[in-house]
mmCIF file of C-alpha atoms in Angstrom:
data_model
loop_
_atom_site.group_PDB
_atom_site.id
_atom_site.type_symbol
_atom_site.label_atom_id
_atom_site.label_comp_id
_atom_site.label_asym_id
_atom_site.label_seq_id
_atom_site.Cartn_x
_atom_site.Cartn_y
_atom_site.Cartn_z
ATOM 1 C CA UNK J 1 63.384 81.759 13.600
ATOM 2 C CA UNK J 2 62.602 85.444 13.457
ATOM 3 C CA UNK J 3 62.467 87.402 9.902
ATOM 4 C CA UNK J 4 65.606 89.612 9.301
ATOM 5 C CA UNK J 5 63.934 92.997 10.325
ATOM 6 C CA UNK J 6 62.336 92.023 13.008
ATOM 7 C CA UNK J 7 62.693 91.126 16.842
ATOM 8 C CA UNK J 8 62.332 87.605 18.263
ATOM 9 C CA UNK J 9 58.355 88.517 19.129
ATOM 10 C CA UNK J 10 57.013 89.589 15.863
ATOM 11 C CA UNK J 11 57.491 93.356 15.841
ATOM 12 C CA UNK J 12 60.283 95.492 13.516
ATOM 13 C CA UNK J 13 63.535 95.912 14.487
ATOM 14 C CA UNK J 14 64.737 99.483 15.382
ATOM 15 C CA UNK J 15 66.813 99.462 12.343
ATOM 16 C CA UNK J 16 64.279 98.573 10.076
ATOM 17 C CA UNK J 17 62.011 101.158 11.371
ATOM 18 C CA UNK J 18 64.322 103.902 10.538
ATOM 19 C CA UNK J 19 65.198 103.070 6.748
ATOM 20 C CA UNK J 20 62.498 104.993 5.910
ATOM 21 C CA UNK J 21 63.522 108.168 7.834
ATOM 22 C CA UNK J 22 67.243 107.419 6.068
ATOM 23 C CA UNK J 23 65.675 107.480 2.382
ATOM 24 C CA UNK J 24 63.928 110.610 2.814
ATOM 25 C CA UNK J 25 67.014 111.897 3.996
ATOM 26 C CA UNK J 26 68.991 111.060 1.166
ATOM 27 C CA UNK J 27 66.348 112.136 -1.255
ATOM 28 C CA UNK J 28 65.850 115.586 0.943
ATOM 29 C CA UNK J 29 70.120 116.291 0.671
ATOM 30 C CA UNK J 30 70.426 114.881 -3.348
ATOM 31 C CA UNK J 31 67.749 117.459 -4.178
ATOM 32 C CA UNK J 32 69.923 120.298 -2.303
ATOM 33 C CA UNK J 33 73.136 119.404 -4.041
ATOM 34 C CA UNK J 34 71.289 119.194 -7.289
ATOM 35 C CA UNK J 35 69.534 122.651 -6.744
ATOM 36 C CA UNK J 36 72.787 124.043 -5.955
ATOM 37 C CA UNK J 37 75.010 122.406 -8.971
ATOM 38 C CA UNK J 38 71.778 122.316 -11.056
ATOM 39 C CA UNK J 39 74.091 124.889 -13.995
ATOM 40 C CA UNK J 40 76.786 122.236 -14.284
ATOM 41 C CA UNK J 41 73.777 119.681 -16.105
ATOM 42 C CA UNK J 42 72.576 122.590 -18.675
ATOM 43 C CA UNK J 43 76.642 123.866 -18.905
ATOM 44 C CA UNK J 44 77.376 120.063 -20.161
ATOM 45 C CA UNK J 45 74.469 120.069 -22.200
ATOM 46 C CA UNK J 46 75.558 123.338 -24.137
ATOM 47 C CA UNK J 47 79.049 121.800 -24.670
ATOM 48 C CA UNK J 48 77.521 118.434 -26.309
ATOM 49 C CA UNK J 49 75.259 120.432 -28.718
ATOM 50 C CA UNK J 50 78.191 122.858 -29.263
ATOM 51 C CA UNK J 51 80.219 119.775 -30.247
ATOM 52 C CA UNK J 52 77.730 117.974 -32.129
ATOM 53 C CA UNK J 53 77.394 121.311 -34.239
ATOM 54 C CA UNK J 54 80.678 121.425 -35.184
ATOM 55 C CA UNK J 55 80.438 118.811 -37.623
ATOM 56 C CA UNK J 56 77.944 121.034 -39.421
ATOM 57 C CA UNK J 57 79.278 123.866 -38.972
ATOM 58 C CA UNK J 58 82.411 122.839 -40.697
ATOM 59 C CA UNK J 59 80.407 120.944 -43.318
ATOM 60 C CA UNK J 60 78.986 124.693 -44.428
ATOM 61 C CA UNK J 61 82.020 126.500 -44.071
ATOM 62 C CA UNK J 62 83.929 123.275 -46.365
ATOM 63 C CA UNK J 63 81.225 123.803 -49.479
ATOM 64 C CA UNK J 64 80.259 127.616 -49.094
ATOM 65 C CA UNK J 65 83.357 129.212 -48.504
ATOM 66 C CA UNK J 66 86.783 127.208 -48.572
ATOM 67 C CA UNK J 67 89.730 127.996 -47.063
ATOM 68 C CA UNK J 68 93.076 128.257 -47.994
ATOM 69 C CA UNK J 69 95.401 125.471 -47.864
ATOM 70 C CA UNK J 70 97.266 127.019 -45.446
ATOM 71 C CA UNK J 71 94.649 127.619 -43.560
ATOM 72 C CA UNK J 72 93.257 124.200 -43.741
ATOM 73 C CA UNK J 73 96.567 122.784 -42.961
ATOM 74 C CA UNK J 74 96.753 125.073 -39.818
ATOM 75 C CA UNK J 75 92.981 123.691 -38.843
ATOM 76 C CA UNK J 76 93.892 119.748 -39.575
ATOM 77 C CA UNK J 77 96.810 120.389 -37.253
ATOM 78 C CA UNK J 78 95.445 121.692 -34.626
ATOM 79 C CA UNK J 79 92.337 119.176 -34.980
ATOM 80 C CA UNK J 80 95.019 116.706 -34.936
ATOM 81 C CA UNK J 81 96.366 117.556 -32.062
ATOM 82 C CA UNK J 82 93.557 118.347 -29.752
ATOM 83 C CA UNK J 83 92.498 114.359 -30.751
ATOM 84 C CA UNK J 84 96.156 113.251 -29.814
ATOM 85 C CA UNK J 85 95.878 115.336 -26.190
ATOM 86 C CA UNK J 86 92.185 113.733 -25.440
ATOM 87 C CA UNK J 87 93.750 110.142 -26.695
ATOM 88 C CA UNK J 88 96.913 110.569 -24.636
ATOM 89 C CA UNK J 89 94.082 111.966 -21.004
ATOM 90 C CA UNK J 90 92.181 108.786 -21.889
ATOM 91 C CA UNK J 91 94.894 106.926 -22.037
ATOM 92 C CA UNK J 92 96.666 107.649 -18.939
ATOM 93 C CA UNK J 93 95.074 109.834 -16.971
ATOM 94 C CA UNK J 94 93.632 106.806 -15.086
ATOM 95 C CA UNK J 95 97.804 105.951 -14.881
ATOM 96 C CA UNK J 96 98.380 108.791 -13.508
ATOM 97 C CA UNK J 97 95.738 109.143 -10.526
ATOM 98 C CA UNK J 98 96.793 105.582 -9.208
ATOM 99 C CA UNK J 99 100.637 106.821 -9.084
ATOM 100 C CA UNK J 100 100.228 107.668 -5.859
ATOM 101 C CA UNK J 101 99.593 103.804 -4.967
ATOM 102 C CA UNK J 102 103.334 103.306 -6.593
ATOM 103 C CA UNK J 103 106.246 104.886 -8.761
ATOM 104 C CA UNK J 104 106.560 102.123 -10.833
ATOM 105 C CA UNK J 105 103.320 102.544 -12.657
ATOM 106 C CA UNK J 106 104.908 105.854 -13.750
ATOM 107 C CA UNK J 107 107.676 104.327 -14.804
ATOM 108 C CA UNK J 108 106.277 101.502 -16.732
ATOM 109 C CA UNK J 109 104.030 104.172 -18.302
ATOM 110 C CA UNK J 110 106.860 106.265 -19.450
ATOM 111 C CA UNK J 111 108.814 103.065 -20.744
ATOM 112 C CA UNK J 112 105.713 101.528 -22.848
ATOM 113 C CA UNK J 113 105.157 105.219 -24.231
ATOM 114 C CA UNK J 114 108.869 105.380 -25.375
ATOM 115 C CA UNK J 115 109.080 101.989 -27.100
ATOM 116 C CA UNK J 116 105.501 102.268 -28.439
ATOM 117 C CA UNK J 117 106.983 105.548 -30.405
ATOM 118 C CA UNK J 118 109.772 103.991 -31.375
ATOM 119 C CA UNK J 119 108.159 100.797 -32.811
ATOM 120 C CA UNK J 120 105.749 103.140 -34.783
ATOM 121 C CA UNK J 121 109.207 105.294 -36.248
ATOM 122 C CA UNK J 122 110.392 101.782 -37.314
ATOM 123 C CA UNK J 123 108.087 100.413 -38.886
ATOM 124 C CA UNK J 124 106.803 104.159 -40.550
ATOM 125 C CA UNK J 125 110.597 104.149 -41.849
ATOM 126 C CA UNK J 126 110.623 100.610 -43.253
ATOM 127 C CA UNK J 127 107.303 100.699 -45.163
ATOM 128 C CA UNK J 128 108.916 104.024 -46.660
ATOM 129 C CA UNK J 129 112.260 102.332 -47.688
ATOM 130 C CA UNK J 130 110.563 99.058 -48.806
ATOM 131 C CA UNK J 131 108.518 100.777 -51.728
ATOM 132 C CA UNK J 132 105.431 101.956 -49.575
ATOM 133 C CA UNK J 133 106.654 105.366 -49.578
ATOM 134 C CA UNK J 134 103.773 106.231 -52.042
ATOM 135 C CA UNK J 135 100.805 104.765 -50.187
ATOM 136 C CA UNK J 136 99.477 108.445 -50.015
ATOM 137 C CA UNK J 137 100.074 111.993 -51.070
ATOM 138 C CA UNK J 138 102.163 113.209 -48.047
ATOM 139 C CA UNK J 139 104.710 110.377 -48.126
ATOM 140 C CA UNK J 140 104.813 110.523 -51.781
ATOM 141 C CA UNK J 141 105.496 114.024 -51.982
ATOM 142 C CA UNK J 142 108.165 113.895 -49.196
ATOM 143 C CA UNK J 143 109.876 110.530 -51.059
ATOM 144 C CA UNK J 144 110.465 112.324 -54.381
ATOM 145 C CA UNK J 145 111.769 115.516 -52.432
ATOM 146 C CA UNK J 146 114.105 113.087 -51.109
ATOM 147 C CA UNK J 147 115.254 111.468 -54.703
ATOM 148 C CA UNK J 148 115.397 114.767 -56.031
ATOM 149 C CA UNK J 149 117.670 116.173 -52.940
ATOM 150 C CA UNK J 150 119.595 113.413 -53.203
ATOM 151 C CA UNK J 151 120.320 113.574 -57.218
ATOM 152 C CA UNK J 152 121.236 117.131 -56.792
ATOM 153 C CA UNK J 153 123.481 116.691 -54.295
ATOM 154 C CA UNK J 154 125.456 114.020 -56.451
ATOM 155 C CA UNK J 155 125.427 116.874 -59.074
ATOM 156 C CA UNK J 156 126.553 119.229 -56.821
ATOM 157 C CA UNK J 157 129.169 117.180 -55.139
ATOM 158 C CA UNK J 158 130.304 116.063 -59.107
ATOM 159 C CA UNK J 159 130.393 120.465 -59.806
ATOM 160 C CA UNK J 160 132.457 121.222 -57.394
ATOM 161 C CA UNK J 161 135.229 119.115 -58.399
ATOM 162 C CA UNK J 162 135.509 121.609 -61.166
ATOM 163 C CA UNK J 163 137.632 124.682 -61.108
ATOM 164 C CA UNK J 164 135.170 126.740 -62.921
ATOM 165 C CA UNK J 165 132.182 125.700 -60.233
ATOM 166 C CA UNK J 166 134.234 124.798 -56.870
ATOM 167 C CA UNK J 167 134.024 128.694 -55.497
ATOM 168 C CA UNK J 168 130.022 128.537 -55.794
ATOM 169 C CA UNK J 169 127.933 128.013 -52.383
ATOM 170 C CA UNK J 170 125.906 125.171 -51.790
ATOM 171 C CA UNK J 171 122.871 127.939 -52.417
ATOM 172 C CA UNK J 172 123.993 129.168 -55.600
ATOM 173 C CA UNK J 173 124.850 125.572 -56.971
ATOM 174 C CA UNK J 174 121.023 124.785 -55.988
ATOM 175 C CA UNK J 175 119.669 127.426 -57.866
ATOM 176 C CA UNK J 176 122.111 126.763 -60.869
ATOM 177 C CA UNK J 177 120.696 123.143 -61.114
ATOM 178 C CA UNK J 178 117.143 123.815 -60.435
ATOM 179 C CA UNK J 179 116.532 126.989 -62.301
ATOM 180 C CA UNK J 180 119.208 126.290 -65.238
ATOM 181 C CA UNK J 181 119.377 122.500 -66.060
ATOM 182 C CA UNK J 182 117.095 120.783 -68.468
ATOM 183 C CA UNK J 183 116.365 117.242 -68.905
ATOM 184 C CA UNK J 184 117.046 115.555 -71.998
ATOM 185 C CA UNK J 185 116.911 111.874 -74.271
ATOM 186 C CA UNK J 186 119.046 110.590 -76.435
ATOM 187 C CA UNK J 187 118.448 106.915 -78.387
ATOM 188 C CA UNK J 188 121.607 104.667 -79.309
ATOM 189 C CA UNK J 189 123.675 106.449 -81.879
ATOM 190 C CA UNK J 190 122.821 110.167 -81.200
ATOM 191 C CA UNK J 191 125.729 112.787 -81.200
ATOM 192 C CA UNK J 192 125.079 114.701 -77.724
ATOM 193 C CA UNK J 193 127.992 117.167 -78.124
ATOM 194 C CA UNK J 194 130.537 118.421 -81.150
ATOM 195 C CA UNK J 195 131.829 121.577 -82.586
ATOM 196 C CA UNK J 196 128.567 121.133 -85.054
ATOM 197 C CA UNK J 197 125.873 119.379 -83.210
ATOM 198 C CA UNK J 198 124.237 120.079 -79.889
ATOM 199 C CA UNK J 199 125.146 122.444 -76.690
ATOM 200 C CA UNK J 200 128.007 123.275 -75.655
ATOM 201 C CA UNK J 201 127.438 122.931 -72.102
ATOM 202 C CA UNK J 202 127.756 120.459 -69.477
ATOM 203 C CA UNK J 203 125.705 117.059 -69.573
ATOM 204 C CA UNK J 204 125.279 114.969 -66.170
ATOM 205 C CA UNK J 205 124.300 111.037 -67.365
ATOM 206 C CA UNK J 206 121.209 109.954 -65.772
ATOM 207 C CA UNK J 207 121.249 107.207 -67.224
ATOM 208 C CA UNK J 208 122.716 105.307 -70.309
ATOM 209 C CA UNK J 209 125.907 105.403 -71.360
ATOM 210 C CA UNK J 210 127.992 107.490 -73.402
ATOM 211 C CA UNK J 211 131.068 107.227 -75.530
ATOM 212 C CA UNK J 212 133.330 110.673 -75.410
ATOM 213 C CA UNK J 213 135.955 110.831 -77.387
ATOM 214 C CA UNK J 214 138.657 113.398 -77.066
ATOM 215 C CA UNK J 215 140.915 115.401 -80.049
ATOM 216 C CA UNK J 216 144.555 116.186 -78.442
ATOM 217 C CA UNK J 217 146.360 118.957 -80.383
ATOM 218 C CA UNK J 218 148.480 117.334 -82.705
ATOM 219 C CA UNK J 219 147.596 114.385 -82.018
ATOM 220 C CA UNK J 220 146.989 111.688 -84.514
ATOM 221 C CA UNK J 221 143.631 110.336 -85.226
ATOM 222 C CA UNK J 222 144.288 106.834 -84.240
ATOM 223 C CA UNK J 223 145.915 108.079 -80.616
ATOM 224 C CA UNK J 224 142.401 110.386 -79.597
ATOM 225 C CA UNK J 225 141.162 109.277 -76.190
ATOM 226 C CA UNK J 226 137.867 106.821 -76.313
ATOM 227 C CA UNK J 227 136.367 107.242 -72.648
ATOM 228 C CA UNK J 228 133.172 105.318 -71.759
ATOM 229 C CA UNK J 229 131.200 106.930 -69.160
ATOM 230 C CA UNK J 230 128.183 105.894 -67.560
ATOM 231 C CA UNK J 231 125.562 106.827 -64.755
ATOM 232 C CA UNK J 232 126.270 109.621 -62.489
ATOM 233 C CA UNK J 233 129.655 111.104 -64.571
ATOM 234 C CA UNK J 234 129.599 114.225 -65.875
ATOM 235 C CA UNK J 235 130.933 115.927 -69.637
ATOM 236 C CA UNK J 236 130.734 118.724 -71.461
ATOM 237 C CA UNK J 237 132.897 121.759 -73.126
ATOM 238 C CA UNK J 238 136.314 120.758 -72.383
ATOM 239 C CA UNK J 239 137.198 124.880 -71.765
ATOM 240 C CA UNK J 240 134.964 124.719 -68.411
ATOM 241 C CA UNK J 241 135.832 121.518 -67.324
ATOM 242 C CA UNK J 242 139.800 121.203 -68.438
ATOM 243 C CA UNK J 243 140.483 124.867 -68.460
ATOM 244 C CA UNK J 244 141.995 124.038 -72.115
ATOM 245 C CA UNK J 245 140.407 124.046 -75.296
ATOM 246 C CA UNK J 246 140.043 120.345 -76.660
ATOM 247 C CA UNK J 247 137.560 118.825 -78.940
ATOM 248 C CA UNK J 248 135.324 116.436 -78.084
ATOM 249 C CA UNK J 249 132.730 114.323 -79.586
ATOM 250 C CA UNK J 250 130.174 112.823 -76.878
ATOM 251 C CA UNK J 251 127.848 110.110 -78.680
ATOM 252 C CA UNK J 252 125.038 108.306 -77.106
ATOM 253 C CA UNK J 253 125.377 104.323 -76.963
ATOM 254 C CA UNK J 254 122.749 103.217 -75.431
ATOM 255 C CA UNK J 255 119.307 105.121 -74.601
ATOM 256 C CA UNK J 256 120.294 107.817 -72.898
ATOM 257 C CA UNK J 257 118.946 110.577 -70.473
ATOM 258 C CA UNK J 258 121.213 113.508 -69.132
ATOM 259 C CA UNK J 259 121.063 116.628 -67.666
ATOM 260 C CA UNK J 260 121.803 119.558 -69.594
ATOM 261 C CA UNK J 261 123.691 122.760 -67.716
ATOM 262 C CA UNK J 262 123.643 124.651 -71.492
ATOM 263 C CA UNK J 263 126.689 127.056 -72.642
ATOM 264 C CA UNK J 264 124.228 130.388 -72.288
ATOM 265 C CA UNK J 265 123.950 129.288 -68.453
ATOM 266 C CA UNK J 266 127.606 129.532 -67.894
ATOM 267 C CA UNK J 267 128.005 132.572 -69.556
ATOM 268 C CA UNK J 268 125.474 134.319 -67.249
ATOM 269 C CA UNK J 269 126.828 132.652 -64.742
ATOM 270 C CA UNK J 270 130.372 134.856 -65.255
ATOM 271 C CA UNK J 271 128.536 137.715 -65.705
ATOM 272 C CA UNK J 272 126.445 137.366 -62.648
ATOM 273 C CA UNK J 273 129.193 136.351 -60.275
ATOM 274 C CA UNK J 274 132.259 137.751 -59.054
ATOM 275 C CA UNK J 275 133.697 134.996 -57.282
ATOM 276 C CA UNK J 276 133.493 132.921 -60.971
ATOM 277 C CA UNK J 277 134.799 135.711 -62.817
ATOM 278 C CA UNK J 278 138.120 135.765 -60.116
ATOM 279 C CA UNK J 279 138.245 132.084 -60.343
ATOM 280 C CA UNK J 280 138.549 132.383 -64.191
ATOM 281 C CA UNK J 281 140.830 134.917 -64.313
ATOM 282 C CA UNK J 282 143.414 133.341 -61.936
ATOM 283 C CA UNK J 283 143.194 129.910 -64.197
ATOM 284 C CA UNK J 284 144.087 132.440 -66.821
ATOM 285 C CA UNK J 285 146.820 134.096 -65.337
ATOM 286 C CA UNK J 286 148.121 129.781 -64.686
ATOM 287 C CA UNK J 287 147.991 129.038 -68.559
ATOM 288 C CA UNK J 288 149.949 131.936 -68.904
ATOM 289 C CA UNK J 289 152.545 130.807 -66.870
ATOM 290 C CA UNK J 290 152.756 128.118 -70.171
ATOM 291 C CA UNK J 291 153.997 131.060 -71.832
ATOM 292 C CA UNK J 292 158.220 130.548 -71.776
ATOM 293 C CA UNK J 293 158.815 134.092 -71.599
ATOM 294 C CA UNK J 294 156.268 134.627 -68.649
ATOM 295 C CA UNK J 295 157.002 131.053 -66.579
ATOM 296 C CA UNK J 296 159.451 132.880 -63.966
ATOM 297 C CA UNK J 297 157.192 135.729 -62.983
ATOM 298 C CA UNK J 298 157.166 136.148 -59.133
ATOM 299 C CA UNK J 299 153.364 135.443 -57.248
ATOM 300 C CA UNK J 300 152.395 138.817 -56.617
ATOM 301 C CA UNK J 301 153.313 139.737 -60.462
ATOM 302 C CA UNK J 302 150.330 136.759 -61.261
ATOM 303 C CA UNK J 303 148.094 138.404 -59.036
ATOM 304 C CA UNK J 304 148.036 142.222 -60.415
ATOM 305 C CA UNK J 305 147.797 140.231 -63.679
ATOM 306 C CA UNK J 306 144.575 138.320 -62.490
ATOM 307 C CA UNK J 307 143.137 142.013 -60.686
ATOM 308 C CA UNK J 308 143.577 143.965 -64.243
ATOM 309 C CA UNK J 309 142.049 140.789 -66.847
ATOM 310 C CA UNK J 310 138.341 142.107 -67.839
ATOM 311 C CA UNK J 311 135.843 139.764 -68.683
ATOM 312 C CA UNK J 312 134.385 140.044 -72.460
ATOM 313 C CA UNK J 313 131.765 138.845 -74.236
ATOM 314 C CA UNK J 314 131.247 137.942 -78.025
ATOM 315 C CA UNK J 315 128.807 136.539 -80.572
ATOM 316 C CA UNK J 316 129.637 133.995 -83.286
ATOM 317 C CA UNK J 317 130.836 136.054 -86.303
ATOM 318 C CA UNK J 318 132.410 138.553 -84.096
ATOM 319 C CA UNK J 319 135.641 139.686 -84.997
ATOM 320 C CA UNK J 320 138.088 139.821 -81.663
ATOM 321 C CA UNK J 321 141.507 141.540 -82.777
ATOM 322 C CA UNK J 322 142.428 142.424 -86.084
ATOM 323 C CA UNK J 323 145.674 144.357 -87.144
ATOM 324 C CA UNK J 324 149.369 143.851 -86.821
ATOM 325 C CA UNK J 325 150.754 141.913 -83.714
ATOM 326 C CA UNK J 326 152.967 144.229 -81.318
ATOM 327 C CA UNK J 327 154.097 145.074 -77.782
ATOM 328 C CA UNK J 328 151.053 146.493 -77.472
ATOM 329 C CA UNK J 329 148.762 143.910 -78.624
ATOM 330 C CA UNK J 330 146.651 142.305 -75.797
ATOM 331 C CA UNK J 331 147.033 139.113 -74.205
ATOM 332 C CA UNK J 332 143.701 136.883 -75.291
ATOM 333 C CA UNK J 333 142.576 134.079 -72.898
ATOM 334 C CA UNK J 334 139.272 132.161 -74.151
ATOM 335 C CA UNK J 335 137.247 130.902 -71.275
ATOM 336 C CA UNK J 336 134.515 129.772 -73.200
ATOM 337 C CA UNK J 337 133.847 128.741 -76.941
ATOM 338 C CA UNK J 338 136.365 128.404 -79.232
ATOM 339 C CA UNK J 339 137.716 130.872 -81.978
ATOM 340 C CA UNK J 340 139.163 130.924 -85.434
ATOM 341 C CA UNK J 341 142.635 132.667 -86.690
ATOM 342 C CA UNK J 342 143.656 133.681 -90.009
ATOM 343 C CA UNK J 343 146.798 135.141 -90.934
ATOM 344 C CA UNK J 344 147.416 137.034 -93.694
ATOM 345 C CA UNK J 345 151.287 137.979 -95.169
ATOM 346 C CA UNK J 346 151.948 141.852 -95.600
#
């Protein structure tokens, strides 16, 4: 039979015969596109060196002159995301130019790309609730911020159930605990708080446990309130928390570690603040209402009471009032610390 190429009597087909012409063709049109797109092959290559230089040009910058951390940050972010863009084109850009073909490409795209997030949340969460938290700097950092938020909320939430601290914003309790608390240890058998020993402040239990006991007025020895507190409770001068001057004697049972809002704190803290100084003067205008002679005093009597109280301030060894006791003799209200009378006959 006759070769492919060629007719049944030996010579080339008409096809065959024109291949030739066809190639130089070809050849004659790929060198006229490539004269007239020629740029595009020297624009790529200046991109490609341009990015292989970045690596060295960063590499100079890094050891010559470093940035600032915030302006590193603001670099590794935007690096960061310029990798996640290219990722997410290579990814589905080949999706997205068959979508035409059908919608449910898109959709299956758009469903994958949802539950792929979420499975990555998930698992990121429980690596960081199982103990992982602190696999590297940024988690560890953001786990402690979280223990510490946490603990001062608790201590917040446990303030404001006072009198003395329930008109303070969340803000101002904040600062309070971060700017005026110290931490503090305590082994088995230490007296934390008493008229002689320690702060007179206000002590949130870390941890431990604590044994306060409580003097009544009057009351006999063997009657005193024994309370046992424990993690998370809070103590302290009885005038700030009760609003009434008891004595108490805090002592440490176990190895403890508290929280310390010291007495000084509070005292600025009434000086600083209006809102405290009102609160405390309308608790004193109530404890006068103890008084027999002033129990049946209409509400808006209280209140000019609680406008006209002014706030004062003493050192230990300070004397307060001395002379003879009159109608004109000031009404005393102690809102913190304690004080000593004497009387003498004459």
């Amino acid at each position: 039979g006759a070769r492919r190429g060629e007719s049944s009597r030996g010579h080339p087909s008409p096809d065959h015969a024109s291949r030739p012409r066809r190639r130089v063709a070809a050849r004659h049109l790929m060198a006229a596109e490539g004269g007239r797109d020629g740029p595009l092959v020297f624009e790529s290559f200046y991109w490609g060196l341009l990015s292989a230089l970045s690596l060295n040009i960063g590499s100079i910058i890094g050891v010559s002159c470093l940035p600032s951390m915030k302006v590193r940050a603001i670099l590794m972010s935007f690096g960061g995301g310029a990798l996640l863009f290219a990722l997410s084109i290579e990814l589905f850009g080949n999706v997205l130019n068959r979508s035409s073909e059908s919608k449910a490409v898109i959709v299956m795209m758009i469903c994958f790309a949802v539950v792929g997030g979420c499975l990555f949340a998930f698992l990121n969460w429980a690596l960081n609730s199982l103990g992982a938290g602190i696999r590297k700097p940024s988690t560890t950092k953001l786990r402690f911020s979280r223990l510490r938020f946490l603990l001062m909320r608790r201590l917040a939430m446990r303030l404001w159930n006072i009198p003395f601290f329930a008109v303070l914003s969340w803000e101002e309790l904040k600062d309070l605990i971060q700017y005026g608390m110290y931490k503090a240890r305590f082994v088995a058998g230490d007296t934390i708080m008493s008229d002689e020993v320690g702060d007179k402040g206000i002590f949130f239990i870390l941890s431990g446990k604590v044994s306060a006991q409580i003097f009544g007025q009057g009351t006999p020895p063997e009657e005193n309130e024994v309370h046992e507190l424990g993690p998370n409770q809070i103590f302290g001068d009885m005038t700030v928390l009760t609003g009434s001057y008891l004595k108490c004697i805090a002592t440490a049972t176990v190895p403890t570690k508290v929280l310390v809002l010291p007495g000084h704190e509070v005292a600025r803290l009434l000086d600083v603040n209006g809102a405290v100084r009102s609160q405390v003067s309308m608790l004193a205008v109530q404890r006068l209402q103890q008084v027999a002679e002033m129990k049946n005093l209409p509400e808006h009597i209280l209140a000019s009471l609680s406008s006209r109280c002014a706030l004062e301030s003493h050192k230990a060894g300070d004397v307060i009032f001395e002379g003879s006791v009159c109608a004109v003799t000031p009404v005393l209200c102690i809102v913190l610390g304690s004080v000593e009378l004497s009387y003498k006959e004459g």
